[in-house]
Tab-separated table of C-alpha atoms in Angstrom:
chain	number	residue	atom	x	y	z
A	1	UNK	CA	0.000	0.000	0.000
A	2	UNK	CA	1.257	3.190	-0.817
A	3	UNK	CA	1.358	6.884	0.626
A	4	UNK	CA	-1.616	7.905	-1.384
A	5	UNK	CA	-3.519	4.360	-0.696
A	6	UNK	CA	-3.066	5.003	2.638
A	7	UNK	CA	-4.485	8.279	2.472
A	8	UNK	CA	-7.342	6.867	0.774
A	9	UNK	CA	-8.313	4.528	2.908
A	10	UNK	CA	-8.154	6.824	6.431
A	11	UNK	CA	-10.057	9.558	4.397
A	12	UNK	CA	-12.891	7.194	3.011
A	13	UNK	CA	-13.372	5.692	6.640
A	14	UNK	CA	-13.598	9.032	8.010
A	15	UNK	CA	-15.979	9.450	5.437
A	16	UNK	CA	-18.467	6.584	6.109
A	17	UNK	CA	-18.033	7.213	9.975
A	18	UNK	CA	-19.300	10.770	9.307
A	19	UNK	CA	-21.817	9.283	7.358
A	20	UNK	CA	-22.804	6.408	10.225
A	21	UNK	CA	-23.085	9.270	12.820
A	22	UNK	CA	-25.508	11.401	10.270
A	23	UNK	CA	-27.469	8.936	9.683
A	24	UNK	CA	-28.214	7.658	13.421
A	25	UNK	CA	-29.422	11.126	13.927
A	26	UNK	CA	-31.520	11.142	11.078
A	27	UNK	CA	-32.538	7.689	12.537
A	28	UNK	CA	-33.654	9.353	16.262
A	29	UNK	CA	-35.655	12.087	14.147
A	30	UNK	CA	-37.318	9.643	12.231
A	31	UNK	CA	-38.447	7.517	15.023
A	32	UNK	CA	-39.671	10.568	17.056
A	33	UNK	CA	-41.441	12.438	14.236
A	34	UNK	CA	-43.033	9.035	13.257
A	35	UNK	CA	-45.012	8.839	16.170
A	36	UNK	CA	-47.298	12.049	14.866
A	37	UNK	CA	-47.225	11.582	11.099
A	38	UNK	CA	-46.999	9.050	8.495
A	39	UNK	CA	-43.582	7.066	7.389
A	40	UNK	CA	-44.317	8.277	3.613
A	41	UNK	CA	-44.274	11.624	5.287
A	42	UNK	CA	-41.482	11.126	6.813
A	43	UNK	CA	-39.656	9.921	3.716
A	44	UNK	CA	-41.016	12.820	1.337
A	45	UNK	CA	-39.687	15.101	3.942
A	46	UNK	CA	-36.033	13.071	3.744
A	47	UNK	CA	-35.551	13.620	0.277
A	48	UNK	CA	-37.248	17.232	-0.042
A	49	UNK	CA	-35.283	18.747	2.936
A	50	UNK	CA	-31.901	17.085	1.925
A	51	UNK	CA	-31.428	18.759	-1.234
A	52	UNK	CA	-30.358	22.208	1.185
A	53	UNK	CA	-27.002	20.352	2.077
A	54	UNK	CA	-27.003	18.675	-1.326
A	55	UNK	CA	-27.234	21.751	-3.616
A	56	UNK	CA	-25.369	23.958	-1.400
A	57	UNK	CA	-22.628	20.842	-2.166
A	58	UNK	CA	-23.322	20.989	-5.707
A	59	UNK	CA	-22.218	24.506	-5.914
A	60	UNK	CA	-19.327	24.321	-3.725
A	61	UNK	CA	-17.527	21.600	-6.139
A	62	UNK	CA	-18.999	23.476	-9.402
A	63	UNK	CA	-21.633	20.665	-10.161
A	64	UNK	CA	-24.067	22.943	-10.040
A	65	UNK	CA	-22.594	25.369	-12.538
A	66	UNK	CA	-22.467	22.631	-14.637
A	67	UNK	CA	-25.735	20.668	-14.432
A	68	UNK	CA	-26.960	17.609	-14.074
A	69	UNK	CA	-27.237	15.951	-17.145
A	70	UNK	CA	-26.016	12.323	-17.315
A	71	UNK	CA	-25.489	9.845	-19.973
A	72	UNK	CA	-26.290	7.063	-17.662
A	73	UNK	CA	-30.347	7.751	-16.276
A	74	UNK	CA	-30.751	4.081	-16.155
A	75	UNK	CA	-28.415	3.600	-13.299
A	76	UNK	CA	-29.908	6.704	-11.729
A	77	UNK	CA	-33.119	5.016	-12.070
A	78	UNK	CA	-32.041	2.030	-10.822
A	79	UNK	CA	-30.473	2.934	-8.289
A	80	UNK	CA	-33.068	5.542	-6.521
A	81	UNK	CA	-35.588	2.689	-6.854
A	82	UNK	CA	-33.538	0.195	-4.799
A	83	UNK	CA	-31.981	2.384	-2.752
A	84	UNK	CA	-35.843	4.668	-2.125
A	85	UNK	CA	-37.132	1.111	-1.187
A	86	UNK	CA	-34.542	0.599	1.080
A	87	UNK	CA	-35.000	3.670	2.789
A	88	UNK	CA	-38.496	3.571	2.962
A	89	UNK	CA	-38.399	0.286	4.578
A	90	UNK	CA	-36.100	1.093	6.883
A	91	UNK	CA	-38.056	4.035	8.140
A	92	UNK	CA	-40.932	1.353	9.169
A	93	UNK	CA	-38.379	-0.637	10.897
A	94	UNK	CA	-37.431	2.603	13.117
A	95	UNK	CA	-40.988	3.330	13.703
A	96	UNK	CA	-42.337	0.144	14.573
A	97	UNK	CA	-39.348	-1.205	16.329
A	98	UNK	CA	-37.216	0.215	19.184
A	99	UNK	CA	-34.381	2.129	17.928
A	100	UNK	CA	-31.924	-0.423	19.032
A	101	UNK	CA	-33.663	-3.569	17.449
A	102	UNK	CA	-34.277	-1.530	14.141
A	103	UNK	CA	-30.118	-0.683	14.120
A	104	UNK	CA	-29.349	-4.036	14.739
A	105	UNK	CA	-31.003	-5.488	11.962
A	106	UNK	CA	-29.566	-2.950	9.465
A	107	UNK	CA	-26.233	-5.193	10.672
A	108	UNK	CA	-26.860	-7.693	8.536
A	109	UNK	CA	-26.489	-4.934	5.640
A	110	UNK	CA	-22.661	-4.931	5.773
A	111	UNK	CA	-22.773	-8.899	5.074
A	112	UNK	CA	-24.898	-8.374	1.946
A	113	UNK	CA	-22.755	-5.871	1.080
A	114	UNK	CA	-19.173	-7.481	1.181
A	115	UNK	CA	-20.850	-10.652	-0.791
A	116	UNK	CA	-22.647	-8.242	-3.506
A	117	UNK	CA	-18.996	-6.436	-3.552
A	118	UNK	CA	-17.520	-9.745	-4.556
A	119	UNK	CA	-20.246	-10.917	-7.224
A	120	UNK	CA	-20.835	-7.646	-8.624
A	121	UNK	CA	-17.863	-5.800	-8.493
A	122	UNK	CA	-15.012	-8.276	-8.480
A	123	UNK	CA	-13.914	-6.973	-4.919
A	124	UNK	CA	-11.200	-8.563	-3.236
A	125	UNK	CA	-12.155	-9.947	0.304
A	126	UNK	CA	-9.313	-10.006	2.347
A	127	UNK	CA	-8.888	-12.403	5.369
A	128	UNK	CA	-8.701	-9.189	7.580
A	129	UNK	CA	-11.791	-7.215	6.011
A	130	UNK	CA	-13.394	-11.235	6.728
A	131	UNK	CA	-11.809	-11.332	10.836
A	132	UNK	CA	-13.219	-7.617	11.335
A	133	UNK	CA	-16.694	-8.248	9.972
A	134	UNK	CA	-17.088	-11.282	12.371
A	135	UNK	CA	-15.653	-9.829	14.712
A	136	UNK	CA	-17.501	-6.935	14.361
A	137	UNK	CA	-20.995	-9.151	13.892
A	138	UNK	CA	-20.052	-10.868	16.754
A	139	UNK	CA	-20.019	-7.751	19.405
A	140	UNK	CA	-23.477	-7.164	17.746
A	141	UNK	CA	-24.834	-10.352	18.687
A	142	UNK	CA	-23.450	-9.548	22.285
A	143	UNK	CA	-25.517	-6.762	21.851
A	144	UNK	CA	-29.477	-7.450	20.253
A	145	UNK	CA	-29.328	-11.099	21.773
A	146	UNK	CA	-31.199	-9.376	25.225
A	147	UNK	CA	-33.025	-6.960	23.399
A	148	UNK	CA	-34.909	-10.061	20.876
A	149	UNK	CA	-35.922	-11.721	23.692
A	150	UNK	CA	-37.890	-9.203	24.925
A	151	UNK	CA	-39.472	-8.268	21.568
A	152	UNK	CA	-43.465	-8.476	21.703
A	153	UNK	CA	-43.832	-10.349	18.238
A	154	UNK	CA	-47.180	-7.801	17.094
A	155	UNK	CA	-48.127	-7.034	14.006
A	156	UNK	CA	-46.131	-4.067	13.959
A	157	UNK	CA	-43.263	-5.344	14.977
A	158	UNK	CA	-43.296	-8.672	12.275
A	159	UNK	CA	-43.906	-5.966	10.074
A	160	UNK	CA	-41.168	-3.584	11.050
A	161	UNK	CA	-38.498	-6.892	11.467
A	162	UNK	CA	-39.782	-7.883	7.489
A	163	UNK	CA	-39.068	-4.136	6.245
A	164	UNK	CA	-36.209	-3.831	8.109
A	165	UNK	CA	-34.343	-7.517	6.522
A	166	UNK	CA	-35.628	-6.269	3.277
A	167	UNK	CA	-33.996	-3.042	3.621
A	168	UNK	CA	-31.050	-4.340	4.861
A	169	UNK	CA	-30.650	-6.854	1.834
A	170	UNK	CA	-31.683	-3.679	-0.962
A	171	UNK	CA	-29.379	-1.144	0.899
A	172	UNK	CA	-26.105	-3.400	0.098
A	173	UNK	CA	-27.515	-3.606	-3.083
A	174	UNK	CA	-27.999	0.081	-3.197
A	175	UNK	CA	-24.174	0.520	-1.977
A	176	UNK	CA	-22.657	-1.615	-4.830
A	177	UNK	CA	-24.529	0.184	-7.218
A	178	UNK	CA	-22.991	3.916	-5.852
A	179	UNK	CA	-19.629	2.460	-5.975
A	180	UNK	CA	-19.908	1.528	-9.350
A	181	UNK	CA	-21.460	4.952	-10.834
A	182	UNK	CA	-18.980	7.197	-8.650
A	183	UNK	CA	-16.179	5.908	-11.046
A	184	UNK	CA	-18.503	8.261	-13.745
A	185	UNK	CA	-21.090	10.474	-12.034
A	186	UNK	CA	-20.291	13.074	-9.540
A	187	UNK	CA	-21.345	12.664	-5.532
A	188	UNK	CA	-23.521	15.960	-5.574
A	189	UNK	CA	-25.251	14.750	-8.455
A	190	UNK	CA	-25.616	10.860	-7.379
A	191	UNK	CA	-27.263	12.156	-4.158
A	192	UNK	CA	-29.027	14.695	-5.569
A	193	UNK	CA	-31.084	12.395	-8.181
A	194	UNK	CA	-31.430	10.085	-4.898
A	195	UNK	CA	-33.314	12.864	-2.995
A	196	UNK	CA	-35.871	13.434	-6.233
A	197	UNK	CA	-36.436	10.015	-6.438
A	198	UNK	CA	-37.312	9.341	-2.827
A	199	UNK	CA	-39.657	12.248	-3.658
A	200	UNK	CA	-41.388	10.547	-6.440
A	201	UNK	CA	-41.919	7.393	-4.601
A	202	UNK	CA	-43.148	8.608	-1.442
A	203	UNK	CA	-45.517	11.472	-2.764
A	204	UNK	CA	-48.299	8.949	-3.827
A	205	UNK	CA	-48.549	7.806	-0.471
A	206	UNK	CA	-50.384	11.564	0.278
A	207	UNK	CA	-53.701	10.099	-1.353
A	208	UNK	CA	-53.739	7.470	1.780
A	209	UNK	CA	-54.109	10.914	4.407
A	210	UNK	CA	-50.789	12.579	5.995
A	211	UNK	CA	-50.917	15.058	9.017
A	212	UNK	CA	-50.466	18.558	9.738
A	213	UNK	CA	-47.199	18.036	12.288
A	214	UNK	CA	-46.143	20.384	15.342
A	215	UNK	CA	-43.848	22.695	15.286
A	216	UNK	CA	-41.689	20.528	17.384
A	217	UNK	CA	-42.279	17.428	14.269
A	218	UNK	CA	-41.852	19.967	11.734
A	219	UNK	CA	-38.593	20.373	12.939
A	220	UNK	CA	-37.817	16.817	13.290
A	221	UNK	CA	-38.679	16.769	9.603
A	222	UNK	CA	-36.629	18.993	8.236
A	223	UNK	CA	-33.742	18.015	10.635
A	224	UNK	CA	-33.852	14.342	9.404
A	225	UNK	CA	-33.827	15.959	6.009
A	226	UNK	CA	-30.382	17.720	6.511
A	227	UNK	CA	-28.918	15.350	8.292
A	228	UNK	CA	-29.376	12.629	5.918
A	229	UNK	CA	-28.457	14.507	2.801
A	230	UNK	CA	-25.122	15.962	4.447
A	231	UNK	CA	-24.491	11.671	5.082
A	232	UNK	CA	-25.235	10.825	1.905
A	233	UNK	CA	-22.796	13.156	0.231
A	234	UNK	CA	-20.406	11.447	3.068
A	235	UNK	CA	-21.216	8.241	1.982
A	236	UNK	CA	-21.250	8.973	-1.675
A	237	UNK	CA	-17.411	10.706	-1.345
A	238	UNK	CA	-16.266	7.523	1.103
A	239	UNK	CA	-17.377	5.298	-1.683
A	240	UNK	CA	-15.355	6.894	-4.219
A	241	UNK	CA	-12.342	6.678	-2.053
A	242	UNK	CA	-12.464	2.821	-0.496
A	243	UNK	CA	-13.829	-0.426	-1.731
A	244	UNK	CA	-17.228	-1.119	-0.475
A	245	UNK	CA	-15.901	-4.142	1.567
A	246	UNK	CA	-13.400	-2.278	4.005
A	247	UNK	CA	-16.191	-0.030	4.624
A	248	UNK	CA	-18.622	-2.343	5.368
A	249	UNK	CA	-16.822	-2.628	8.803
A	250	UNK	CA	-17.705	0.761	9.470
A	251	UNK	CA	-21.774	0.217	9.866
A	252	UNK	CA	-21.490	-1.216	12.996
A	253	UNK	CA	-20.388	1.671	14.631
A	254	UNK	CA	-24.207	2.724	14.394
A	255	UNK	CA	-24.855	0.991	17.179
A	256	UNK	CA	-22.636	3.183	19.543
A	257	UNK	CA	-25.131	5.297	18.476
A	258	UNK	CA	-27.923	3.753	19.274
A	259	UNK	CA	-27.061	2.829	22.678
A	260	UNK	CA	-26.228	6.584	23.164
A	261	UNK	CA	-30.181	7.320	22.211
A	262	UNK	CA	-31.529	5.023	24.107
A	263	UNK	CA	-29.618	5.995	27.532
A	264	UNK	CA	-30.053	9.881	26.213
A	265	UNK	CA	-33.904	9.390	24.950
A	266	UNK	CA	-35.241	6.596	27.186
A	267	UNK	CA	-33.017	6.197	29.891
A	268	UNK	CA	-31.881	2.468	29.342
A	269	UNK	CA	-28.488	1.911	30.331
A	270	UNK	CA	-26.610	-0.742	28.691
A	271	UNK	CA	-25.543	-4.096	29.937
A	272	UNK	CA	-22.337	-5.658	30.235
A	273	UNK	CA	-22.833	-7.334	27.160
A	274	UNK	CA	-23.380	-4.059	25.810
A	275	UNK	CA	-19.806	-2.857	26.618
A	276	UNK	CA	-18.099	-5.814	25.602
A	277	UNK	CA	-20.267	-5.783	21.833
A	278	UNK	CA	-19.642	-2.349	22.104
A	279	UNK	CA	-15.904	-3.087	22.532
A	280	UNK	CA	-15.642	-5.543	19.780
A	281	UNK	CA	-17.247	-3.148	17.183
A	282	UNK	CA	-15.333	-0.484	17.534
A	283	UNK	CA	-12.210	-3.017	17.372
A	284	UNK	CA	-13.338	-3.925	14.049
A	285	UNK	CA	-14.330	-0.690	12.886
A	286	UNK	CA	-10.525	0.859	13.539
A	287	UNK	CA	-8.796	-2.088	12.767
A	288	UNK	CA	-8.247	-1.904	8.916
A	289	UNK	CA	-7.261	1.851	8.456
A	290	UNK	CA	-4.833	1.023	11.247
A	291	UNK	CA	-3.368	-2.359	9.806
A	292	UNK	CA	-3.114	-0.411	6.677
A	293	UNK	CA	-1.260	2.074	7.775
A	294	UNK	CA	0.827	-0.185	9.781
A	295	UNK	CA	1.806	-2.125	6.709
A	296	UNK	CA	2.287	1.234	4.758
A	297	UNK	CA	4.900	2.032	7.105
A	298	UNK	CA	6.566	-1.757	6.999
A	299	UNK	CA	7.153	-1.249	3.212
A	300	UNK	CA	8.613	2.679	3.484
């Protein structure tokens, strides 16, 4: 690996941890402003609200100056479809499921995503991008174990576990298909064709009756809308810079987050397993930048 690899890698992990810590707080507005209004609500707000941090973006690395046409719509297409279903579903997951239950499903995404890596994309899979992902999975498990038991199997809740292993499987999909169009489209305008597609799909769900929110839910809305276009753009840019795989690693530092809601929000401290899972993630999700780096500096 060399000087500018290295550099690479720290800046794309950076990049997805950023991106992780975005989205959790999107996540905690989600689940609070879902309790007043309608998920399709919620997820028209997402994309409407994110294109503030996404054009403001757009002009700061001239995209915006330069438009957005694209000789590949298709992928666009495909791509907001998969990835708008994946969002949507995970919104039900955080509003039918407690915050922690609804994270720890999304765990399985990084799985999906180093196999799709390989099939699609040709990826490498080292044996150390394999140790860190169980080891990471593995402080997870530590983790949801307690939290499964106690899970009241109701309607809503089969119903937000179904979305949220859909979603889970569609979002690695989703993340294979950025890494391949950020070797030709720009970030700003990958994320910004995301946003107006999440607005297509969720508008039609208007005709089944939305609500007029509170003040305090209108600003849930339009804070889950800036906080998850300012992570996309992260996660768009940490794409471009790192293979999907040695990211993958990364997602289960969402959980830190999680745990931090639920002691902040609800007042549940965590267990013991807790720490130790909580230990083991973040293990695995500093491990590879620093073996890289290590082995940069063996080779100097």
């Amino acid at each position: 690996m060399n000087a500018s690899d290295a550099m690479l890698l720290r800046r794309g992990f950076f990049l997805r941890l950023l991106s992780i810590a975005l989205f959790a707080l999107m996540a905690i507005c989600v689940r609070m402003a879902s309790r007043e209004v309608p998920v399709g609500q919620v997820v028209t707000s997402r994309g409407l609200f994110s294109l503030v941090p996404l054009l403001a973006y757009a002009a700061w690395t001239g995209a915006l100056m330069r438009g957005f046409r694209t000789r590949q719509p298709g992928i666009h297409l495909k791509r907001g479809l998969i990835g708008g279903t994946a969002l949507y579903c995970g919104f039900v997951a955080y509003a039918s499921l407690p915050l922690a239950t609804a994270t720890a499903l999304n765990f399985l995404t990084p799985l999906f995503t180093v196999f799709l890596a390989a099939l699609r994309l040709k990826e490498r899979i080292t044996l150390v991008v394999s140790a860190m992902l169980l080891l990471g999975l593995s402080g997870a498990t530590l983790v949801i174990a307690p939290e499964l038991t106690y899970v009241a199997l109701e309607d809503s809740t089969v119903i937000g576990i179904i979305c949220g292993l859909v979603g889970a499987v569609l979002s690695a999909w989703a993340y294979t298909i950025v890494k391949e169009m950020t070797a030709t489209e720009p970030a700003a305008q990958i994320a910004i064709f995301f946003s107006a597609a999440l607005i297509l799909l969720a508008l039609p769900s208007a005709a089944l009756g939305w609500s007029v929110p509170t003040l305090n839910t209108t600003g849930l809305l339009i804070a889950a809308g800036l906080l998850g276009g300012a992570g996309h753009v992260a996660m768009t840019e940490a794409f471009a810079r790192t293979s999907v795989s040695s990211l993958a690693v990364c997602d289960y530092s969402a959980l830190l987050w999680a745990i931090t809601a639920d002691v902040v929000i609800e007042a549940k401290w965590p267990t013991s397993l807790t720490v130790i899972g909580a230990i083991l993630i973040v293990t695995a999700a500093v491990a590879i930048p620093a073996l890289g780096a290590r082995r940069h500096r063996a080779n100097r």
